[in-house]
Short mmCIF file of C-alpha atoms in Angstrom, two decimals:
data_model
loop_
_atom_site.label_atom_id
_atom_site.label_comp_id
_atom_site.label_asym_id
_atom_site.label_seq_id
_atom_site.Cartn_x
_atom_site.Cartn_y
_atom_site.Cartn_z
CA MET A 136 11.41 -29.82 2.48
CA LEU A 137 13.44 -27.74 4.03
CA ARG A 138 14.81 -26.92 0.75
CA CYS A 139 11.51 -25.68 0.02
CA ILE A 140 11.29 -23.36 2.80
CA VAL A 141 15.27 -22.04 2.24
CA ARG A 142 14.44 -21.20 -1.49
CA LEU A 143 10.96 -19.64 -0.45
CA GLN A 144 12.75 -17.44 2.20
CA SER A 145 14.74 -16.31 -0.52
CA GLN A 146 12.43 -15.16 -2.56
CA VAL A 147 9.78 -13.16 -0.40
CA GLY A 148 11.45 -9.96 -0.47
CA ASN A 149 12.26 -7.27 1.53
CA ALA A 150 10.52 -3.73 1.07
CA PHE A 151 13.95 -2.13 0.61
CA SER A 152 16.35 -5.13 -0.31
CA LEU A 153 18.63 -4.80 -3.21
CA SER A 154 19.33 -8.10 -5.11
CA LYS A 155 22.88 -8.72 -3.64
CA VAL A 156 22.77 -11.93 -5.26
CA CYS A 157 24.75 -11.61 -8.50
CA LEU A 158 27.28 -9.30 -7.25
CA ARG A 159 28.13 -11.71 -4.26
CA ASN A 160 28.12 -15.24 -6.83
CA GLN A 161 29.53 -16.78 -9.34
CA TYR A 162 27.74 -16.17 -13.58
CA TYR A 163 26.77 -19.68 -13.01
CA GLU A 164 25.38 -19.79 -9.65
CA CYS A 165 23.86 -16.24 -10.38
CA VAL A 166 21.77 -16.84 -13.48
CA ALA A 167 20.63 -20.32 -11.63
CA ARG A 168 19.32 -18.33 -8.58
CA TYR A 169 18.22 -15.27 -11.22
CA SER A 170 15.86 -17.80 -12.73
CA ALA A 171 14.96 -20.08 -9.76
CA ALA A 172 13.47 -16.41 -8.46
CA THR A 173 11.78 -15.72 -11.52
CA ALA A 174 10.49 -19.17 -11.93
CA GLU A 175 6.72 -18.86 -10.59
CA ARG A 176 6.43 -20.64 -6.59
CA LYS A 177 3.30 -22.81 -6.47
CA ARG A 178 1.32 -22.85 -3.51
CA PHE A 179 1.92 -25.64 -1.67
CA TYR A 180 0.15 -25.55 1.14
CA GLN A 181 -3.58 -25.84 1.66
CA ASP A 182 -4.51 -24.19 4.85
CA VAL A 183 -3.09 -20.85 6.83
CA SER A 184 -3.68 -20.37 10.76
CA ILE A 185 -2.24 -18.40 12.77
CA SER A 186 -1.30 -19.49 16.48
CA GLN A 187 0.21 -17.43 19.62
CA SER A 188 3.64 -17.80 20.71
CA GLU A 189 4.06 -17.73 25.15
CA GLY A 190 5.56 -14.46 24.53
CA GLY A 191 2.17 -12.96 23.16
CA LEU A 192 3.20 -12.46 19.67
CA TYR A 193 1.40 -14.04 16.59
CA GLU A 194 3.04 -16.34 14.09
CA ILE A 195 1.91 -17.70 10.63
CA ASN A 196 1.10 -21.30 10.02
CA LEU A 197 1.06 -22.97 6.36
CA ASP A 198 -0.37 -26.11 6.62
CA GLN A 199 1.88 -27.26 9.69
CA ARG A 200 4.82 -25.17 9.07
CA LYS A 201 5.95 -21.93 10.85
CA LEU A 202 6.08 -18.97 8.00
CA LYS A 203 9.69 -17.62 8.13
CA THR A 204 11.45 -14.47 7.23
CA PRO A 205 13.47 -14.33 4.66
CA GLY A 206 16.64 -13.89 6.98
CA GLY A 207 15.58 -17.13 8.48
CA LYS A 208 13.39 -15.68 11.85
CA LEU A 209 10.24 -16.84 12.54
CA PHE A 210 7.75 -14.37 11.29
CA THR A 211 6.14 -12.97 14.08
CA VAL A 212 4.07 -9.88 14.81
CA PRO A 213 2.43 -7.92 17.48
CA ASN A 214 -0.99 -8.49 17.34
CA GLU A 215 -3.41 -10.61 16.00
CA ALA A 216 -5.22 -7.85 13.54
CA LEU A 217 -1.50 -7.73 11.35
CA ALA A 218 -1.64 -11.56 11.85
CA ILE A 219 -5.19 -12.05 11.02
CA ALA A 220 -4.22 -9.39 7.55
CA VAL A 221 -1.01 -11.01 6.85
CA ALA A 222 -2.87 -15.13 6.76
CA THR A 223 -5.69 -13.39 4.58
CA GLU A 224 -2.49 -12.38 2.30
CA TRP A 225 -0.92 -15.97 2.41
CA ASP A 226 -4.83 -17.26 1.92
CA ALA A 227 -5.58 -15.40 -1.13
CA GLN A 228 -2.57 -16.58 -3.20
CA ARG A 229 -3.83 -19.36 -5.86
CA ASP A 230 -1.74 -21.50 -7.78
CA THR A 231 1.22 -19.68 -8.02
CA LEU A 232 2.66 -17.56 -5.26
CA LYS A 233 2.84 -13.84 -5.74
CA PHE A 234 4.85 -11.60 -3.34
CA TYR A 235 4.14 -8.46 -5.29
CA THR A 236 0.81 -8.79 -4.39
CA MET A 237 1.33 -9.14 -0.51
CA HIS A 238 2.61 -6.02 0.67
CA LEU A 239 2.00 -6.25 4.72
CA THR A 240 4.08 -9.18 4.70
CA THR A 241 6.69 -7.67 2.90
CA LEU A 242 6.84 -4.57 5.50
CA CYS A 243 6.58 -7.02 8.18
CA ASN A 244 9.53 -9.01 6.86
CA THR A 245 11.48 -5.66 6.76
CA ALA A 246 10.62 -4.71 9.79
CA LEU A 247 11.58 -8.10 11.29
CA ASP A 248 14.85 -8.48 9.57
CA ASN A 249 16.06 -5.14 9.16
CA PRO A 250 18.25 -5.87 6.23
CA THR A 251 20.15 -3.05 5.83
CA GLN A 252 20.28 -2.59 9.29
CA ARG A 253 18.83 0.55 9.80
CA SER A 254 18.28 2.84 13.30
CA LYS A 255 15.48 4.62 14.25
CA GLU A 256 17.37 7.61 14.30
CA GLN A 257 18.71 6.82 10.52
CA MET A 258 15.07 6.82 9.54
CA ILE A 259 14.03 9.34 10.95
CA THR A 260 16.66 12.01 9.31
CA ALA A 261 16.04 10.05 6.19
CA ALA A 262 12.61 11.12 6.36
CA LEU A 263 12.94 14.46 7.26
CA LYS A 264 15.23 14.84 4.07
CA PHE A 265 11.94 14.26 2.51
CA LEU A 266 10.35 17.46 3.48
CA GLU A 267 12.85 19.68 1.62
CA THR A 268 11.44 18.04 -2.01
CA ASP A 269 7.92 17.24 -0.55
CA THR A 270 5.69 17.32 -3.21
CA ILE A 271 3.54 19.58 -1.69
CA CYS A 272 5.50 21.96 -1.45
CA TYR A 273 7.29 21.95 -5.11
CA ARG A 274 4.93 23.86 -7.07
CA VAL A 275 5.53 24.56 -10.93
CA ASP A 276 5.40 28.11 -12.89
CA GLU A 277 3.18 26.46 -15.89
CA PRO A 278 0.12 25.13 -17.26
CA HIS A 279 -1.68 27.63 -15.45
CA GLY A 280 -4.49 25.23 -14.83
CA LEU A 281 -1.40 22.92 -13.18
CA VAL A 282 -1.07 25.92 -10.83
CA GLU A 283 -4.61 25.90 -9.77
CA LEU A 284 -4.92 22.55 -9.26
CA GLN A 285 -1.69 22.32 -7.21
CA ARG A 286 -2.90 25.66 -5.05
CA ASN A 287 -6.45 24.58 -4.59
CA GLU A 288 -5.62 21.04 -3.49
CA TRP A 289 -2.46 20.88 -1.68
CA ASP A 290 -2.73 24.69 -0.08
CA PRO A 291 -5.56 23.09 2.43
CA VAL A 292 -3.18 20.58 3.46
CA LEU A 293 -0.24 22.48 3.91
CA GLN A 294 -2.63 25.03 6.01
CA TRP A 295 -3.93 21.55 7.90
CA ILE A 296 -0.46 20.60 8.97
CA GLU A 297 0.69 23.67 9.83
CA LYS A 298 -2.07 24.14 12.10
CA ARG A 299 -2.01 20.46 13.25
CA TYR A 300 1.95 20.76 14.18
CA ASN A 301 2.23 24.24 14.99
CA VAL A 302 4.99 24.11 12.35
CA THR A 303 5.59 26.51 9.17
CA ILE A 304 6.25 24.62 5.95
CA GLY A 305 5.39 26.78 2.81
CA SER A 306 5.80 26.07 -0.44
CA SER A 307 7.66 27.15 -3.37
CA ALA A 308 8.12 27.03 -7.39
CA SER A 309 11.54 27.61 -7.34
CA ILE A 310 13.98 24.73 -8.24
CA LEU A 311 15.91 24.70 -5.01
CA GLY A 312 12.64 24.04 -3.22
CA PRO A 313 11.12 25.86 0.18
CA GLU A 314 13.69 27.04 3.39
CA ILE A 315 12.23 24.60 6.17
CA PRO A 316 12.65 25.77 9.45
CA GLU A 317 14.70 24.43 11.82
CA ALA A 318 12.06 24.53 14.31
CA THR A 319 10.14 22.52 11.98
CA LYS A 320 12.17 19.84 11.48
CA ASP A 321 12.48 19.41 15.42
CA THR A 322 9.18 19.91 15.67
CA LEU A 323 8.49 16.78 13.17
CA ARG A 324 11.45 14.83 14.37
CA GLN A 325 9.87 14.87 18.17
CA HIS A 326 6.88 13.45 16.37
CA LEU A 327 8.61 10.99 14.80
CA LYS A 328 10.76 9.73 17.67
CA SER A 329 7.46 8.90 19.43
CA HIS A 330 7.04 6.16 16.66
CA ASN A 331 8.33 2.60 17.90
CA PHE A 332 10.88 0.94 15.53
CA TRP A 333 7.87 -1.20 13.37
CA SER A 334 5.35 1.91 12.89
CA LEU A 335 8.03 3.78 11.93
CA THR A 336 8.94 1.47 9.11
CA GLY A 337 5.70 1.22 8.00
CA LEU A 338 5.39 5.17 8.48
CA GLU A 339 9.33 5.49 6.07
CA TYR A 340 7.55 3.42 3.54
CA VAL A 341 4.25 5.70 3.09
CA ILE A 342 6.62 8.53 2.89
CA THR A 343 8.82 7.02 -0.51
CA GLN A 344 5.84 5.98 -1.61
CA LEU A 345 3.83 8.67 -1.70
CA LYS A 346 6.91 11.52 -1.76
CA SER A 347 5.66 13.65 0.43
CA ILE A 348 6.02 13.67 4.43
CA VAL A 349 2.90 16.10 4.15
CA LEU A 350 0.70 13.48 2.70
CA SER A 351 1.84 10.89 5.09
CA LEU A 352 1.19 12.33 8.10
CA GLY A 353 -2.39 13.72 6.53
CA MET A 354 -2.79 10.19 6.31
CA ILE A 355 -1.80 8.69 9.04
CA ASP A 356 -3.50 11.40 10.43
CA ARG A 357 -6.77 10.25 9.50
CA HIS A 358 -7.66 13.74 7.70
CA LEU A 359 -6.95 12.14 4.37
CA SER A 360 -8.29 8.85 3.30
CA VAL A 361 -5.66 6.39 1.08
CA GLU A 362 -7.50 7.42 -2.15
CA GLN A 363 -7.58 11.52 -1.36
CA ALA A 364 -3.74 10.61 -0.61
CA VAL A 365 -2.84 8.52 -3.71
CA LEU A 366 -4.84 11.31 -5.79
CA LEU A 367 -3.15 14.50 -4.36
CA SER A 368 0.46 12.73 -4.60
CA ARG A 369 -0.64 11.81 -7.80
CA LEU A 370 -2.18 15.04 -9.15
CA GLU A 371 -0.08 16.41 -12.23
CA GLU A 372 -0.27 13.20 -13.68
CA GLU A 373 -4.28 13.55 -13.07
CA TYR A 374 -4.24 16.92 -14.89
CA GLN A 375 -2.39 15.31 -17.58
CA ILE A 376 -5.19 12.64 -17.81
CA ARG A 377 -7.68 14.60 -18.38
CA ARG A 378 -5.93 16.48 -20.85
CA TRP A 379 -4.37 13.97 -22.57
CA GLY A 380 -6.58 10.75 -21.60
CA ASN A 381 -5.92 7.98 -19.37
CA VAL A 382 -4.03 4.70 -20.77
CA GLU A 383 -5.09 1.83 -18.44
CA TRP A 384 -2.32 -0.09 -18.39
CA ALA A 385 0.15 2.24 -17.12
CA HIS A 386 -1.86 5.28 -15.41
CA ASP A 387 -4.31 2.86 -13.81
CA TYR A 388 -2.11 -0.40 -13.17
CA ASP A 389 0.13 2.40 -11.52
CA MET A 390 -2.28 4.01 -9.58
CA TYR A 391 -3.81 0.36 -8.04
CA GLU A 392 -0.16 -0.25 -7.18
CA LEU A 393 0.61 2.99 -5.35
CA ARG A 394 -2.81 2.58 -3.78
CA ALA A 395 -2.39 -0.73 -2.95
CA ARG A 396 0.65 -0.45 -1.11
CA THR A 397 0.16 2.99 0.75
CA ALA A 398 -2.88 1.35 2.00
CA ALA A 399 -1.00 -0.87 3.37
CA GLY A 400 1.74 0.85 4.52
CA ALA A 401 -1.01 2.89 6.38
CA LEU A 402 -3.05 -0.09 8.01
CA PHE A 403 0.58 -1.73 8.97
CA VAL A 404 1.64 1.86 10.93
CA HIS A 405 -1.91 1.96 12.58
CA LEU A 406 -1.91 -1.70 13.55
CA THR A 407 2.01 -1.55 14.96
CA SER A 408 1.50 2.01 16.84
CA GLU A 409 -2.06 1.74 18.92
CA SER A 410 -3.14 -0.97 21.58
CA SER A 411 -5.76 -2.74 20.54
CA THR A 412 -8.03 -2.65 23.60
CA VAL A 413 -11.27 -2.43 23.21
CA LYS A 414 -12.81 0.25 25.57
CA HIS A 415 -16.43 -1.23 26.75
CA LYS A 416 -18.61 1.81 28.15
CA LEU A 417 -19.91 0.89 31.50
CA LEU A 418 -23.53 0.97 30.43
CA GLN A 419 -23.44 -1.23 27.42
CA ASP A 420 -21.98 -4.11 29.81
CA MET B 121 -11.50 21.45 -19.09
CA PRO B 122 -13.12 22.26 -15.67
CA GLY B 123 -10.27 23.73 -13.92
CA SER B 124 -12.53 25.50 -10.95
CA THR B 125 -13.75 22.68 -10.03
CA PRO B 126 -11.08 20.80 -7.47
CA LEU B 127 -10.15 17.16 -8.32
CA GLN B 128 -10.59 16.20 -4.59
CA SER B 129 -14.35 17.33 -4.37
CA GLN B 130 -15.46 15.02 -7.56
CA HIS B 131 -13.68 12.37 -5.83
CA ARG B 132 -14.96 13.22 -2.47
CA SER B 133 -18.68 12.82 -3.34
CA LYS B 134 -17.60 9.31 -5.15
CA MET B 135 -16.34 8.41 -1.80
CA ALA B 136 -19.09 9.78 0.58
CA ALA B 137 -21.17 6.77 -1.06
CA LEU B 138 -18.75 4.67 -0.11
CA SER B 139 -17.80 5.71 3.55
CA SER B 140 -20.86 4.99 5.72
CA PRO B 141 -19.35 1.98 7.36
CA LEU B 142 -22.55 -0.24 5.85
CA ARG B 143 -21.36 0.15 2.70
CA VAL B 144 -17.50 -0.43 3.74
CA CYS B 145 -18.56 -3.46 5.20
CA ARG B 146 -20.07 -4.73 2.52
CA GLY B 147 -17.30 -3.62 0.31
CA ILE B 148 -14.71 -5.82 2.30
CA LEU B 149 -17.25 -8.63 2.73
CA LYS B 150 -17.08 -8.36 -1.47
CA GLU B 151 -13.64 -8.54 -1.33
CA LEU B 152 -13.00 -11.61 1.02
CA ARG B 153 -15.64 -13.56 -0.62
CA ALA B 154 -13.84 -12.80 -4.30
CA ILE B 155 -10.29 -14.46 -2.31
CA GLN B 156 -11.93 -17.10 -0.16
CA GLY B 157 -14.91 -18.59 -2.73
CA PRO B 158 -18.11 -19.51 -0.96
CA SER B 159 -16.32 -20.77 2.26
CA TYR B 160 -15.36 -17.07 2.73
CA LYS B 161 -17.50 -17.32 6.23
CA LYS B 162 -15.23 -19.81 7.89
CA SER B 163 -12.25 -17.22 7.70
CA LEU B 164 -10.38 -15.87 9.67
CA ALA B 165 -10.89 -12.41 8.17
CA TYR B 166 -14.41 -12.55 8.28
CA ASN B 167 -15.00 -13.05 11.62
CA TYR B 168 -12.38 -10.34 13.08
CA VAL B 169 -13.86 -8.01 10.61
CA MET B 170 -17.49 -8.68 11.51
CA ASP B 171 -16.41 -8.54 15.17
CA GLN B 172 -14.74 -4.99 14.63
CA PHE B 173 -17.74 -4.11 13.22
CA ARG B 174 -19.95 -4.85 15.68
CA LYS B 175 -18.02 -3.70 18.60
CA ASN B 176 -17.72 -0.40 17.00
CA LYS B 177 -21.84 -0.26 16.80
CA VAL B 178 -22.22 -0.54 20.48
CA THR B 179 -20.94 3.09 21.32
CA GLY B 180 -23.66 5.65 21.46
CA GLU B 181 -21.07 8.62 21.38
CA ARG B 182 -21.38 10.56 18.06
CA TYR B 183 -18.10 11.50 17.68
CA CYS B 184 -16.19 8.74 19.64
CA ARG B 185 -12.89 8.72 18.36
CA ALA B 186 -12.53 5.20 18.59
CA LYS B 187 -15.05 4.80 16.11
CA GLN B 188 -13.60 7.25 14.10
CA GLU B 189 -10.37 5.57 14.29
CA ALA B 190 -12.31 2.33 13.08
CA HIS B 191 -13.85 3.50 10.11
CA HIS B 192 -10.50 4.55 9.14
CA ALA B 193 -9.09 1.61 9.11
CA SER B 194 -12.14 -0.36 7.76
CA HIS B 195 -11.86 1.89 5.22
CA THR B 196 -8.00 1.86 4.77
CA TYR B 197 -8.27 -1.96 4.43
CA LEU B 198 -11.07 -1.98 1.81
CA CYS B 199 -8.85 0.25 -0.02
CA LEU B 200 -6.22 -2.56 0.17
CA LEU B 201 -8.03 -5.21 -0.42
CA ALA B 202 -9.70 -3.70 -3.53
CA SER B 203 -6.60 -1.64 -5.04
CA THR B 204 -4.39 -5.37 -4.90
CA ARG B 205 -7.25 -7.13 -6.84
CA ASN B 206 -8.19 -4.80 -9.62
CA HIS B 207 -3.58 -4.26 -9.66
CA LEU B 208 -3.76 -8.37 -10.10
CA VAL B 209 -6.09 -8.02 -12.87
CA LEU B 210 -4.49 -5.44 -14.86
CA HIS B 211 -1.20 -7.28 -14.41
CA ASN B 212 -2.44 -10.50 -15.95
CA LEU B 213 -4.55 -8.35 -18.44
CA TYR B 214 -1.26 -6.54 -19.60
CA HIS B 215 1.64 -7.78 -18.62
CA GLY B 216 1.12 -11.89 -17.53
CA LYS B 217 1.70 -12.86 -20.81
CA GLY B 218 5.07 -12.62 -21.68
CA GLU B 219 6.25 -11.65 -25.06
CA ARG B 220 2.80 -10.63 -27.70
CA SER B 221 2.70 -11.62 -31.08
CA PRO B 222 2.05 -8.14 -33.81
CA GLU B 223 -0.84 -8.24 -34.09
CA GLU B 224 -1.88 -9.09 -30.36
CA VAL B 225 -0.16 -5.61 -29.58
CA ALA B 226 -1.62 -4.23 -32.27
CA SER B 227 -5.33 -4.88 -31.22
CA LEU B 228 -4.52 -3.95 -27.76
CA VAL B 229 -4.18 -0.15 -28.85
CA GLY B 230 -7.02 -0.97 -31.31
CA LEU B 231 -5.47 -1.13 -34.39
CA ARG B 232 -5.19 -3.78 -36.73
CA LEU B 233 -2.22 -4.86 -39.14
CA PRO B 234 -2.48 -4.02 -42.64
CA SER B 235 -2.62 -7.17 -44.70
CA GLN B 236 -0.65 -7.45 -48.11
CA PRO B 237 -1.49 -9.48 -50.86
CA GLY B 238 0.63 -12.28 -51.45
CA GLY B 239 2.04 -12.07 -47.71
CA LYS B 240 5.35 -10.39 -46.92
CA GLY B 241 8.79 -12.03 -48.74
CA TRP B 242 9.64 -14.43 -45.99
CA GLU B 243 6.31 -16.18 -45.40
CA LYS B 244 4.87 -18.60 -46.95
#
């Protein structure tokens, strides 16, 4: 039984983990571990439930056993909504466990384990570096249809973020990208600092998925929905699809995967950053 | 090709039909039923979701910020459930079957392999 849990932990992934396995082990062990990792884990539990510990944190129970992270820690989340969403992911598994569909679980594991040992400052710096090659700011010169599409769809979002955060970003068609003034970076750095570590983990995940800080902030600030943000992120692909046709096993597959990951990231940020106290109106009591 | 009509407004009009809280709620319940089966009303997620929708209904203010936030969150959760399911469907359809024979691969893109009378040299 213990061996089951240990093997399970090594397979539920972290969002940013590398496959360190083969580098550290000898060849035969590596092969055995790889085949164990790709062999499908069967669903070994009947019921999924949540429970609250004394510290106010929530845990996930698979039958009687408490869920652990791949790093061996007890899996705990700060609020009930996130716990329920994670429990639903585990409950959604049928005969085999498909970890690549369990995005919220993966994000929680990353936040809890922090396998790459990053600090808030490192994450903020990495996120701000993304701004220099932000999808929204990087324009093409041709074809004309795409240039116009980028202008029509992306400019409004740029205007929104410049107004919302009182910054200058701009766009550029040169290979170097736009010049981002230091004041802009400082303002955004201050804003990113206001997020806690969990929330920042989610936000960084969204930024790497959408390849854009502007779209990520637009979505987190609820100016864009997930579908809109994904559409804007994939604007060039959408343009090409309209010209040359859609290939379901590539285009739709990528789109749904991006939507799922982005939605998970957005939900993760929202659930870990705001307090979930219910504000009752006096009259309604 | 309609270069002048913004892509977003087309998608927006498709989504406007979805954006009422009732539709989002129904959508989430459909997804939960797809996950849990007929006993979905007993699940944790069902009770939480219904609770949230009820709580956010009682406020009388029109532009209540909490209501906007809850609506965006519910829309996001619906997107998560639906996209995960669709992604899995496509994965099983196209990527889950392992090695396919040449005939199956051809039929995936709507083609047929030519038949060679007498068979190829190595076939019986």
